[in-house]
PDB file of C-alpha atoms in Angstrom:
ATOM      1  CA  MET A   1     103.654 111.555 111.397  1.00  0.00           C
ATOM      2  CA  GLU A   2     101.239 109.162 109.714  1.00  0.00           C
ATOM      3  CA  LEU A   3     102.346 107.311 106.619  1.00  0.00           C
ATOM      4  CA  GLU A   4     100.644 108.559 103.420  1.00  0.00           C
ATOM      5  CA  LEU A   5     100.512 107.372  99.827  1.00  0.00           C
ATOM      6  CA  ARG A   6     102.873 110.152  98.762  1.00  0.00           C
ATOM      7  CA  HIS A   7     105.453 108.751 101.184  1.00  0.00           C
ATOM      8  CA  LEU A   8     105.214 105.319  99.530  1.00  0.00           C
ATOM      9  CA  ARG A   9     105.652 106.945  96.127  1.00  0.00           C
ATOM     10  CA  THR A  10     108.757 108.740  97.442  1.00  0.00           C
ATOM     11  CA  ILE A  11     110.232 105.464  98.696  1.00  0.00           C
ATOM     12  CA  ARG A  12     109.540 103.799  95.342  1.00  0.00           C
ATOM     13  CA  ALA A  13     111.142 106.722  93.489  1.00  0.00           C
ATOM     14  CA  ILE A  14     114.324 106.443  95.572  1.00  0.00           C
ATOM     15  CA  ALA A  15     114.514 102.678  95.060  1.00  0.00           C
ATOM     16  CA  ASP A  16     113.901 102.971  91.311  1.00  0.00           C
ATOM     17  CA  ALA A  17     116.485 105.764  90.899  1.00  0.00           C
ATOM     18  CA  GLY A  18     119.124 104.043  93.025  1.00  0.00           C
ATOM     19  CA  SER A  19     120.349 107.294  94.552  1.00  0.00           C
ATOM     20  CA  LEU A  20     118.973 110.281  96.410  1.00  0.00           C
ATOM     21  CA  THR A  21     120.416 112.665  93.826  1.00  0.00           C
ATOM     22  CA  ARG A  22     118.683 111.035  90.873  1.00  0.00           C
ATOM     23  CA  ALA A  23     115.459 110.571  92.843  1.00  0.00           C
ATOM     24  CA  ALA A  24     115.438 114.240  93.837  1.00  0.00           C
ATOM     25  CA  THR A  25     115.805 115.208  90.173  1.00  0.00           C
ATOM     26  CA  ASP A  26     112.971 112.862  89.149  1.00  0.00           C
ATOM     27  CA  LEU A  27     110.708 114.253  91.891  1.00  0.00           C
ATOM     28  CA  GLY A  28     111.606 117.883  91.231  1.00  0.00           C
ATOM     29  CA  LEU A  29     113.040 118.398  94.729  1.00  0.00           C
ATOM     30  CA  ALA A  30     116.309 119.603  96.147  1.00  0.00           C
ATOM     31  CA  GLN A  31     118.395 116.735  97.543  1.00  0.00           C
ATOM     32  CA  PRO A  32     118.488 118.153 101.109  1.00  0.00           C
ATOM     33  CA  ALA A  33     114.684 118.384 101.093  1.00  0.00           C
ATOM     34  CA  LEU A  34     114.362 114.785  99.918  1.00  0.00           C
ATOM     35  CA  SER A  35     116.869 113.595 102.528  1.00  0.00           C
ATOM     36  CA  ALA A  36     114.937 115.366 105.277  1.00  0.00           C
ATOM     37  CA  GLN A  37     111.658 113.848 104.032  1.00  0.00           C
ATOM     38  CA  LEU A  38     113.192 110.372 103.982  1.00  0.00           C
ATOM     39  CA  LYS A  39     114.382 110.753 107.575  1.00  0.00           C
ATOM     40  CA  ARG A  40     110.858 111.700 108.673  1.00  0.00           C
ATOM     41  CA  ILE A  41     109.432 108.656 106.888  1.00  0.00           C
ATOM     42  CA  GLU A  42     112.049 106.396 108.479  1.00  0.00           C
ATOM     43  CA  ARG A  43     111.224 107.750 111.947  1.00  0.00           C
ATOM     44  CA  ALA A  44     107.539 107.037 111.319  1.00  0.00           C
ATOM     45  CA  LEU A  45     108.318 103.461 110.259  1.00  0.00           C
ATOM     46  CA  GLY A  46     110.815 102.811 113.028  1.00  0.00           C
ATOM     47  CA  GLY A  47     114.033 102.199 111.126  1.00  0.00           C
ATOM     48  CA  GLU A  48     116.239 102.932 108.152  1.00  0.00           C
ATOM     49  CA  LEU A  49     114.854 102.060 104.733  1.00  0.00           C
ATOM     50  CA  PHE A  50     118.052 102.518 102.719  1.00  0.00           C
ATOM     51  CA  GLU A  51     121.766 102.043 103.247  1.00  0.00           C
ATOM     52  CA  ARG A  52     123.751 104.953 101.806  1.00  0.00           C
ATOM     53  CA  GLY A  53     126.983 104.227  99.963  1.00  0.00           C
ATOM     54  CA  ARG A  54     129.431 105.724  97.498  1.00  0.00           C
ATOM     55  CA  HIS A  55     127.492 104.289  94.561  1.00  0.00           C
ATOM     56  CA  GLY A  56     123.993 105.200  95.730  1.00  0.00           C
ATOM     57  CA  VAL A  57     121.445 103.609  98.024  1.00  0.00           C
ATOM     58  CA  ARG A  58     120.320 100.031  98.665  1.00  0.00           C
ATOM     59  CA  ALA A  59     117.149  98.952 100.469  1.00  0.00           C
ATOM     60  CA  THR A  60     117.479  97.491 103.937  1.00  0.00           C
ATOM     61  CA  ALA A  61     115.396  94.529 105.075  1.00  0.00           C
ATOM     62  CA  LEU A  62     112.791  96.978 106.377  1.00  0.00           C
ATOM     63  CA  GLY A  63     113.003  98.879 103.111  1.00  0.00           C
ATOM     64  CA  GLU A  64     112.391  95.696 101.104  1.00  0.00           C
ATOM     65  CA  LEU A  65     109.313  94.972 103.232  1.00  0.00           C
ATOM     66  CA  VAL A  66     107.894  98.448 102.635  1.00  0.00           C
ATOM     67  CA  LEU A  67     108.686  98.284  98.898  1.00  0.00           C
ATOM     68  CA  GLU A  68     107.000  94.884  98.616  1.00  0.00           C
ATOM     69  CA  ARG A  69     103.825  96.235 100.231  1.00  0.00           C
ATOM     70  CA  SER A  70     103.907  99.384  98.089  1.00  0.00           C
ATOM     71  CA  ARG A  71     103.880  97.241  94.942  1.00  0.00           C
ATOM     72  CA  ILE A  72     100.459  96.002  96.061  1.00  0.00           C
ATOM     73  CA  VAL A  73      99.033  99.161  97.608  1.00  0.00           C
ATOM     74  CA  LEU A  74      99.890 101.739  94.937  1.00  0.00           C
ATOM     75  CA  PRO A  75      98.424  99.848  91.918  1.00  0.00           C
ATOM     76  CA  ALA A  76      95.313  99.022  93.983  1.00  0.00           C
ATOM     77  CA  VAL A  77      94.777 102.692  94.804  1.00  0.00           C
ATOM     78  CA  THR A  78      95.311 103.665  91.161  1.00  0.00           C
ATOM     79  CA  GLU A  79      92.733 101.080  90.043  1.00  0.00           C
ATOM     80  CA  LEU A  80      90.300 102.375  92.686  1.00  0.00           C
ATOM     81  CA  GLN A  81      90.704 105.917  91.389  1.00  0.00           C
ATOM     82  CA  GLN A  82      90.123 104.802  87.772  1.00  0.00           C
ATOM     83  CA  GLU A  83      87.016 102.770  88.661  1.00  0.00           C
ATOM     84  CA  ALA A  84      85.637 105.623  90.751  1.00  0.00           C
ATOM     85  CA  ALA A  85      86.141 108.021  87.828  1.00  0.00           C
ATOM     86  CA  ARG A  86      84.356 105.611  85.462  1.00  0.00           C
ATOM     87  CA  PHE A  87      81.498 105.190  87.910  1.00  0.00           C
ATOM     88  CA  ALA A  88      81.187 108.945  88.400  1.00  0.00           C
ATOM     89  CA  ARG A  89      81.048 109.536  84.634  1.00  0.00           C
ATOM     90  CA  THR A  90      78.394 106.843  84.253  1.00  0.00           C
ATOM     91  CA  SER A  91      76.327 108.180  87.161  1.00  0.00           C
ATOM     92  CA  ARG A  92      76.308 111.669  85.644  1.00  0.00           C
ATOM     93  CA  ALA A  93      75.102 110.231  82.340  1.00  0.00           C
ATOM     94  CA  THR A  94      72.267 107.969  83.492  1.00  0.00           C
ATOM     95  CA  ALA A  95      69.988 109.531  80.869  1.00  0.00           C
ATOM     96  CA  CYS A  96      72.426 108.647  78.079  1.00  0.00           C
ATOM     97  CA  LEU A  97      73.239 105.244  76.604  1.00  0.00           C
ATOM     98  CA  ARG A  98      76.470 105.222  74.608  1.00  0.00           C
ATOM     99  CA  LEU A  99      76.497 102.218  72.274  1.00  0.00           C
ATOM    100  CA  GLY A 100      79.362 100.952  70.166  1.00  0.00           C
ATOM    101  CA  GLY A 101      79.229  98.309  67.482  1.00  0.00           C
ATOM    102  CA  THR A 102      80.999  96.704  64.558  1.00  0.00           C
ATOM    103  CA  HIS A 103      79.624  97.076  61.042  1.00  0.00           C
ATOM    104  CA  GLY A 104      76.301  95.359  60.390  1.00  0.00           C
ATOM    105  CA  PRO A 105      72.548  95.807  60.789  1.00  0.00           C
ATOM    106  CA  LEU A 106      72.379  94.857  64.470  1.00  0.00           C
ATOM    107  CA  LEU A 107      73.517  98.181  65.953  1.00  0.00           C
ATOM    108  CA  GLY A 108      70.778 100.149  64.197  1.00  0.00           C
ATOM    109  CA  ALA A 109      68.155  97.604  65.194  1.00  0.00           C
ATOM    110  CA  VAL A 110      69.194  97.810  68.862  1.00  0.00           C
ATOM    111  CA  VAL A 111      69.057 101.623  68.786  1.00  0.00           C
ATOM    112  CA  ASP A 112      65.551 101.407  67.321  1.00  0.00           C
ATOM    113  CA  ARG A 113      64.330  99.076  70.060  1.00  0.00           C
ATOM    114  CA  LEU A 114      65.941 101.080  72.873  1.00  0.00           C
ATOM    115  CA  ALA A 115      64.272 104.232  71.569  1.00  0.00           C
ATOM    116  CA  ASP A 116      60.938 102.499  72.233  1.00  0.00           C
ATOM    117  CA  VAL A 117      61.673 100.995  75.654  1.00  0.00           C
ATOM    118  CA  THR A 118      63.752 103.905  77.037  1.00  0.00           C
ATOM    119  CA  PRO A 119      62.166 106.967  75.394  1.00  0.00           C
ATOM    120  CA  ASP A 120      63.692 109.384  77.934  1.00  0.00           C
ATOM    121  CA  ALA A 121      67.270 108.227  77.332  1.00  0.00           C
ATOM    122  CA  ARG A 122      69.557 109.880  74.809  1.00  0.00           C
ATOM    123  CA  VAL A 123      71.195 107.110  72.757  1.00  0.00           C
ATOM    124  CA  THR A 124      74.484 107.775  70.964  1.00  0.00           C
ATOM    125  CA  THR A 125      76.457 105.384  68.761  1.00  0.00           C
ATOM    126  CA  CYS A 126      80.045 104.697  67.762  1.00  0.00           C
ATOM    127  CA  ALA A 127      80.927 102.306  64.911  1.00  0.00           C
ATOM    128  CA  SER A 128      84.281 100.572  64.543  1.00  0.00           C
ATOM    129  CA  TRP A 129      85.683  97.601  62.647  1.00  0.00           C
ATOM    130  CA  SER A 130      87.872  96.755  65.657  1.00  0.00           C
ATOM    131  CA  GLU A 131      86.489  94.668  68.509  1.00  0.00           C
ATOM    132  CA  ARG A 132      89.605  95.512  70.541  1.00  0.00           C
ATOM    133  CA  GLU A 133      88.971  99.237  70.099  1.00  0.00           C
ATOM    134  CA  LEU A 134      85.414  98.831  71.384  1.00  0.00           C
ATOM    135  CA  ALA A 135      86.699  96.861  74.397  1.00  0.00           C
ATOM    136  CA  GLY A 136      89.154  99.668  75.104  1.00  0.00           C
ATOM    137  CA  LEU A 137      86.401 102.288  74.972  1.00  0.00           C
ATOM    138  CA  LEU A 138      84.369 100.244  77.463  1.00  0.00           C
ATOM    139  CA  THR A 139      87.367  99.976  79.775  1.00  0.00           C
ATOM    140  CA  GLU A 140      87.997 103.732  79.592  1.00  0.00           C
ATOM    141  CA  GLY A 141      84.349 104.491  80.384  1.00  0.00           C
ATOM    142  CA  ARG A 142      83.752 106.150  77.005  1.00  0.00           C
ATOM    143  CA  LEU A 143      81.089 103.591  76.019  1.00  0.00           C
ATOM    144  CA  ASP A 144      78.332 102.015  78.100  1.00  0.00           C
ATOM    145  CA  PHE A 145      77.729  98.969  75.889  1.00  0.00           C
ATOM    146  CA  ALA A 146      79.388  97.458  72.828  1.00  0.00           C
ATOM    147  CA  LEU A 147      78.055  95.051  70.206  1.00  0.00           C
ATOM    148  CA  ALA A 148      80.988  93.035  68.988  1.00  0.00           C
ATOM    149  CA  GLY A 149      81.560  89.478  67.865  1.00  0.00           C
ATOM    150  CA  THR A 150      83.934  86.580  67.571  1.00  0.00           C
ATOM    151  CA  CYS A 151      84.536  83.870  65.034  1.00  0.00           C
ATOM    152  CA  GLY A 152      83.086  80.584  66.236  1.00  0.00           C
ATOM    153  CA  SER A 153      84.021  79.854  69.842  1.00  0.00           C
ATOM    154  CA  ALA A 154      86.941  82.303  70.010  1.00  0.00           C
ATOM    155  CA  SER A 155      87.291  84.348  73.198  1.00  0.00           C
ATOM    156  CA  PRO A 156      85.885  87.895  73.225  1.00  0.00           C
ATOM    157  CA  PRO A 157      88.199  90.916  73.462  1.00  0.00           C
ATOM    158  CA  GLY A 158      89.936  90.572  76.806  1.00  0.00           C
ATOM    159  CA  ALA A 159      90.103  93.439  79.282  1.00  0.00           C
ATOM    160  CA  GLU A 160      89.903  93.630  83.058  1.00  0.00           C
ATOM    161  CA  GLY A 161      86.375  94.120  84.388  1.00  0.00           C
ATOM    162  CA  LEU A 162      84.485  93.553  81.123  1.00  0.00           C
ATOM    163  CA  VAL A 163      81.446  91.277  80.896  1.00  0.00           C
ATOM    164  CA  TRP A 164      80.470  89.686  77.551  1.00  0.00           C
ATOM    165  CA  GLN A 165      77.124  87.970  76.995  1.00  0.00           C
ATOM    166  CA  GLU A 166      76.057  86.088  73.892  1.00  0.00           C
ATOM    167  CA  VAL A 167      73.299  87.667  71.830  1.00  0.00           C
ATOM    168  CA  ALA A 168      73.080  85.033  69.078  1.00  0.00           C
ATOM    169  CA  VAL A 169      75.164  82.786  66.830  1.00  0.00           C
ATOM    170  CA  ASP A 170      74.837  83.097  63.048  1.00  0.00           C
ATOM    171  CA  PRO A 171      76.196  81.051  60.176  1.00  0.00           C
ATOM    172  CA  VAL A 172      78.454  82.889  57.753  1.00  0.00           C
ATOM    173  CA  PHE A 173      76.914  83.164  54.270  1.00  0.00           C
ATOM    174  CA  VAL A 174      78.434  84.003  50.894  1.00  0.00           C
ATOM    175  CA  MET A 175      77.282  86.881  48.680  1.00  0.00           C
ATOM    176  CA  VAL A 176      77.199  86.438  44.902  1.00  0.00           C
ATOM    177  CA  PRO A 177      75.835  88.664  42.118  1.00  0.00           C
ATOM    178  CA  GLU A 178      72.370  87.836  40.776  1.00  0.00           C
ATOM    179  CA  GLY A 179      73.769  86.408  37.528  1.00  0.00           C
ATOM    180  CA  HIS A 180      76.264  84.111  39.197  1.00  0.00           C
ATOM    181  CA  ALA A 181      76.054  80.385  38.451  1.00  0.00           C
ATOM    182  CA  LEU A 182      75.589  79.686  42.177  1.00  0.00           C
ATOM    183  CA  ALA A 183      72.825  82.271  42.673  1.00  0.00           C
ATOM    184  CA  ARG A 184      70.317  79.466  43.070  1.00  0.00           C
ATOM    185  CA  PRO A 185      68.216  78.263  45.986  1.00  0.00           C
ATOM    186  CA  GLY A 186      69.872  76.032  48.529  1.00  0.00           C
ATOM    187  CA  GLU A 187      73.286  75.655  50.086  1.00  0.00           C
ATOM    188  CA  VAL A 188      76.606  76.129  48.319  1.00  0.00           C
ATOM    189  CA  GLU A 189      79.616  73.859  48.721  1.00  0.00           C
ATOM    190  CA  LEU A 190      82.713  75.849  49.594  1.00  0.00           C
ATOM    191  CA  THR A 191      84.662  73.860  47.000  1.00  0.00           C
ATOM    192  CA  GLU A 192      82.394  75.292  44.276  1.00  0.00           C
ATOM    193  CA  LEU A 193      83.931  78.702  45.001  1.00  0.00           C
ATOM    194  CA  ALA A 194      87.568  77.584  44.844  1.00  0.00           C
ATOM    195  CA  GLY A 195      88.341  79.743  41.806  1.00  0.00           C
ATOM    196  CA  GLU A 196      86.811  82.956  43.135  1.00  0.00           C
ATOM    197  CA  GLU A 197      88.312  86.111  44.547  1.00  0.00           C
ATOM    198  CA  TRP A 198      86.911  87.156  47.926  1.00  0.00           C
ATOM    199  CA  ALA A 199      85.844  90.245  49.854  1.00  0.00           C
ATOM    200  CA  CYS A 200      84.994  90.885  53.497  1.00  0.00           C
ATOM    201  CA  VAL A 201      84.812  93.651  56.081  1.00  0.00           C
ATOM    202  CA  PRO A 202      88.062  93.847  58.113  1.00  0.00           C
ATOM    203  CA  GLY A 203      88.339  92.906  61.778  1.00  0.00           C
ATOM    204  CA  ASP A 204      91.049  92.187  64.317  1.00  0.00           C
ATOM    205  CA  GLY A 205      89.874  88.739  65.381  1.00  0.00           C
ATOM    206  CA  CYS A 206      90.691  85.321  63.925  1.00  0.00           C
ATOM    207  CA  PHE A 207      88.041  85.290  61.148  1.00  0.00           C
ATOM    208  CA  GLY A 208      90.611  85.486  58.332  1.00  0.00           C
ATOM    209  CA  ASP A 209      92.559  82.546  59.739  1.00  0.00           C
ATOM    210  CA  CYS A 210      89.367  80.535  60.272  1.00  0.00           C
ATOM    211  CA  PHE A 211      88.276  81.186  56.678  1.00  0.00           C
ATOM    212  CA  THR A 212      91.676  80.117  55.314  1.00  0.00           C
ATOM    213  CA  ALA A 213      91.522  76.967  57.444  1.00  0.00           C
ATOM    214  CA  ALA A 214      88.005  76.166  56.160  1.00  0.00           C
ATOM    215  CA  CYS A 215      89.240  76.536  52.568  1.00  0.00           C
ATOM    216  CA  ALA A 216      92.206  74.276  53.326  1.00  0.00           C
ATOM    217  CA  ARG A 217      89.844  71.601  54.663  1.00  0.00           C
ATOM    218  CA  ALA A 218      87.868  71.954  51.425  1.00  0.00           C
ATOM    219  CA  GLY A 219      91.075  71.349  49.448  1.00  0.00           C
ATOM    220  CA  PHE A 220      92.031  74.791  48.117  1.00  0.00           C
ATOM    221  CA  THR A 221      93.769  78.041  48.990  1.00  0.00           C
ATOM    222  CA  PRO A 222      91.666  81.188  48.477  1.00  0.00           C
ATOM    223  CA  HIS A 223      92.783  83.700  45.890  1.00  0.00           C
ATOM    224  CA  ARG A 224      92.971  87.407  46.605  1.00  0.00           C
ATOM    225  CA  MET A 225      90.976  88.735  49.580  1.00  0.00           C
ATOM    226  CA  TYR A 226      89.717  92.336  49.507  1.00  0.00           C
ATOM    227  CA  GLU A 227      89.189  93.802  52.986  1.00  0.00           C
ATOM    228  CA  THR A 228      87.029  96.892  52.652  1.00  0.00           C
ATOM    229  CA  ASP A 229      84.066  98.813  54.031  1.00  0.00           C
ATOM    230  CA  THR A 230      80.534  97.473  53.596  1.00  0.00           C
ATOM    231  CA  SER A 231      79.517  99.711  50.665  1.00  0.00           C
ATOM    232  CA  SER A 232      82.663  98.809  48.714  1.00  0.00           C
ATOM    233  CA  LEU A 233      82.128  95.140  49.533  1.00  0.00           C
ATOM    234  CA  VAL A 234      78.612  95.350  48.073  1.00  0.00           C
ATOM    235  CA  HIS A 235      79.962  97.017  44.936  1.00  0.00           C
ATOM    236  CA  LEU A 236      82.649  94.370  44.398  1.00  0.00           C
ATOM    237  CA  VAL A 237      80.031  91.624  44.624  1.00  0.00           C
ATOM    238  CA  GLN A 238      77.491  93.414  42.424  1.00  0.00           C
ATOM    239  CA  VAL A 239      79.994  93.883  39.583  1.00  0.00           C
ATOM    240  CA  GLY A 240      81.231  90.304  39.859  1.00  0.00           C
ATOM    241  CA  ARG A 241      84.714  91.184  41.047  1.00  0.00           C
ATOM    242  CA  ALA A 242      84.514  89.041  44.205  1.00  0.00           C
ATOM    243  CA  VAL A 243      82.381  86.730  46.298  1.00  0.00           C
ATOM    244  CA  GLY A 244      81.582  88.299  49.651  1.00  0.00           C
ATOM    245  CA  LEU A 245      81.551  86.816  53.116  1.00  0.00           C
ATOM    246  CA  CYS A 246      78.821  88.067  55.433  1.00  0.00           C
ATOM    247  CA  ARG A 247      76.834  87.235  58.523  1.00  0.00           C
ATOM    248  CA  ALA A 248      73.544  85.543  57.740  1.00  0.00           C
ATOM    249  CA  THR A 249      71.686  88.634  58.969  1.00  0.00           C
ATOM    250  CA  PHE A 250      72.979  90.710  56.038  1.00  0.00           C
ATOM    251  CA  PRO A 251      69.927  92.560  54.692  1.00  0.00           C
ATOM    252  CA  ASN A 252      68.355  91.926  51.284  1.00  0.00           C
ATOM    253  CA  THR A 253      70.338  94.038  48.783  1.00  0.00           C
ATOM    254  CA  PRO A 254      69.543  94.710  45.093  1.00  0.00           C
ATOM    255  CA  GLY A 255      71.791  92.792  42.728  1.00  0.00           C
ATOM    256  CA  ILE A 256      73.083  90.411  45.406  1.00  0.00           C
ATOM    257  CA  ILE A 257      72.072  86.911  46.465  1.00  0.00           C
ATOM    258  CA  THR A 258      73.239  85.532  49.820  1.00  0.00           C
ATOM    259  CA  ARG A 259      73.592  81.777  50.176  1.00  0.00           C
ATOM    260  CA  PRO A 260      74.454  79.445  53.096  1.00  0.00           C
ATOM    261  CA  LEU A 261      77.501  77.204  52.943  1.00  0.00           C
ATOM    262  CA  THR A 262      76.987  73.452  53.209  1.00  0.00           C
ATOM    263  CA  GLY A 263      77.930  72.185  56.651  1.00  0.00           C
ATOM    264  CA  THR A 264      78.229  75.711  58.085  1.00  0.00           C
ATOM    265  CA  PRO A 265      82.051  75.777  58.154  1.00  0.00           C
ATOM    266  CA  LEU A 266      82.088  79.299  59.625  1.00  0.00           C
ATOM    267  CA  THR A 267      79.959  80.909  62.343  1.00  0.00           C
ATOM    268  CA  TRP A 268      79.809  84.344  63.928  1.00  0.00           C
ATOM    269  CA  ARG A 269      78.927  84.879  67.601  1.00  0.00           C
ATOM    270  CA  HIS A 270      77.262  88.227  68.394  1.00  0.00           C
ATOM    271  CA  LEU A 271      78.219  89.562  71.835  1.00  0.00           C
ATOM    272  CA  LEU A 272      77.140  92.431  74.053  1.00  0.00           C
ATOM    273  CA  GLY A 273      79.796  93.816  76.385  1.00  0.00           C
ATOM    274  CA  TRP A 274      79.851  96.240  79.301  1.00  0.00           C
ATOM    275  CA  HIS A 275      81.983  97.085  82.340  1.00  0.00           C
ATOM    276  CA  ARG A 276      80.803  95.335  85.491  1.00  0.00           C
ATOM    277  CA  VAL A 277      81.718  98.277  87.749  1.00  0.00           C
ATOM    278  CA  THR A 278      79.885 101.022  85.897  1.00  0.00           C
ATOM    279  CA  GLN A 279      76.723  99.286  84.670  1.00  0.00           C
ATOM    280  CA  ARG A 280      73.716  98.428  86.796  1.00  0.00           C
ATOM    281  CA  THR A 281      72.494  94.855  86.531  1.00  0.00           C
ATOM    282  CA  GLU A 282      68.980  95.894  85.489  1.00  0.00           C
ATOM    283  CA  THR A 283      70.275  98.229  82.757  1.00  0.00           C
ATOM    284  CA  ALA A 284      72.521  95.526  81.317  1.00  0.00           C
ATOM    285  CA  ALA A 285      69.643  93.021  81.388  1.00  0.00           C
ATOM    286  CA  THR A 286      67.405  95.460  79.497  1.00  0.00           C
ATOM    287  CA  VAL A 287      69.968  96.194  76.787  1.00  0.00           C
ATOM    288  CA  LEU A 288      70.830  92.483  76.405  1.00  0.00           C
ATOM    289  CA  ALA A 289      67.155  91.539  76.034  1.00  0.00           C
ATOM    290  CA  GLN A 290      66.620  94.240  73.426  1.00  0.00           C
ATOM    291  CA  ALA A 291      69.748  93.142  71.546  1.00  0.00           C
ATOM    292  CA  ARG A 292      68.424  89.580  71.335  1.00  0.00           C
ATOM    293  CA  LEU A 293      65.024  90.789  70.135  1.00  0.00           C
ATOM    294  CA  ALA A 294      66.715  93.090  67.630  1.00  0.00           C
ATOM    295  CA  HIS A 295      68.734  90.169  66.257  1.00  0.00           C
ATOM    296  CA  ALA A 296      65.585  88.075  65.842  1.00  0.00           C
ATOM    297  CA  GLY A 297      63.967  90.915  63.928  1.00  0.00           C
ATOM    298  CA  VAL A 298      66.986  91.410  61.661  1.00  0.00           C
ATOM    299  CA  ALA A 299      67.173  87.665  60.975  1.00  0.00           C
ATOM    300  CA  ALA A 300      63.478  87.574  60.035  1.00  0.00           C
ATOM    301  CA  ARG A 301      63.998  90.351  57.468  1.00  0.00           C
ATOM    302  CA  SER A 302      66.692  88.379  55.637  1.00  0.00           C
ATOM    303  CA  ASP A 303      64.941  86.052  53.173  1.00  0.00           C
ATOM    304  CA  SER A 304      67.914  83.712  52.768  1.00  0.00           C
ATOM    305  CA  TYR A 305      68.426  83.419  56.519  1.00  0.00           C
ATOM    306  CA  ALA A 306      64.730  82.780  57.144  1.00  0.00           C
ATOM    307  CA  GLU A 307      64.763  80.017  54.488  1.00  0.00           C
ATOM    308  CA  TRP A 308      67.875  78.460  56.014  1.00  0.00           C
ATOM    309  CA  LEU A 309      66.411  78.525  59.513  1.00  0.00           C
ATOM    310  CA  ALA A 310      63.187  76.930  58.310  1.00  0.00           C
ATOM    311  CA  ALA A 311      65.165  74.073  56.763  1.00  0.00           C
ATOM    312  CA  GLN A 312      67.079  73.272  59.968  1.00  0.00           C
ATOM    313  CA  PRO A 313      65.955  70.260  62.015  1.00  0.00           C
ATOM    314  CA  VAL A 314      63.966  71.086  65.138  1.00  0.00           C
ATOM    315  CA  PRO A 315      66.119  70.450  68.271  1.00  0.00           C
TER     316      PRO A 315
END
């Protein structure tokens, strides 16, 4: 008899249960059938794997060796099966690009560019406020690419097998209503906003902590923070309820002025992610290039961002 994966799983089940009776129940077998199967496995391996006693079973030296190897082999086979399933799903959907992204103008701009350069592909989208959720969808093979981001130099959402490449880095701007005292050209000192209430789009990264730390360095603690969807954020700023925080690429919006903060205390790093097993190198390179071009186009359409960029010293 040749040793098979199911035999290793049987050995693990017996060791985990601690007795043949409990293992037989867990495996849905009669105990005599399990005992007979174990004897066949032991003959194939050349010795006893377990010592039987009044209180159950205990692995022999040979049993410990087999169990140690099974702890490596079984997870490796499971990972192989998962990666093969992801690859098979991706191969069947070569004419479809499934894109995920957090809230903002970049996802739509990337879809627009891909529609031009890959006219035969069907592009679908999935929006989420959670970078971790997008990373999970990539890992599960339910997305091909994800546009996410991190605050400053923070690490991207971590998951085995994912690749993250930088698209661009933007300063974080503030949004004020048109009649606000700071709705003037030029940069705004963070300390000038010490008495304001704030609003932003939620996320599961460290942006909130970074903002609080920036305020602390400026000598104040921010008042109430509203975390809400983009349309509600715009409304809160337009009616003067709060000052908004946004990426510099936020589009021109009636009733709202976006302004850079002096010294750029907060930045946002746009990232494109994919799974290294399921994506071809040339496909990833194409999507990354289009994402960078899309970002440049979005930045050019934001008047306040274009003005800020023009004022920066040439490297």
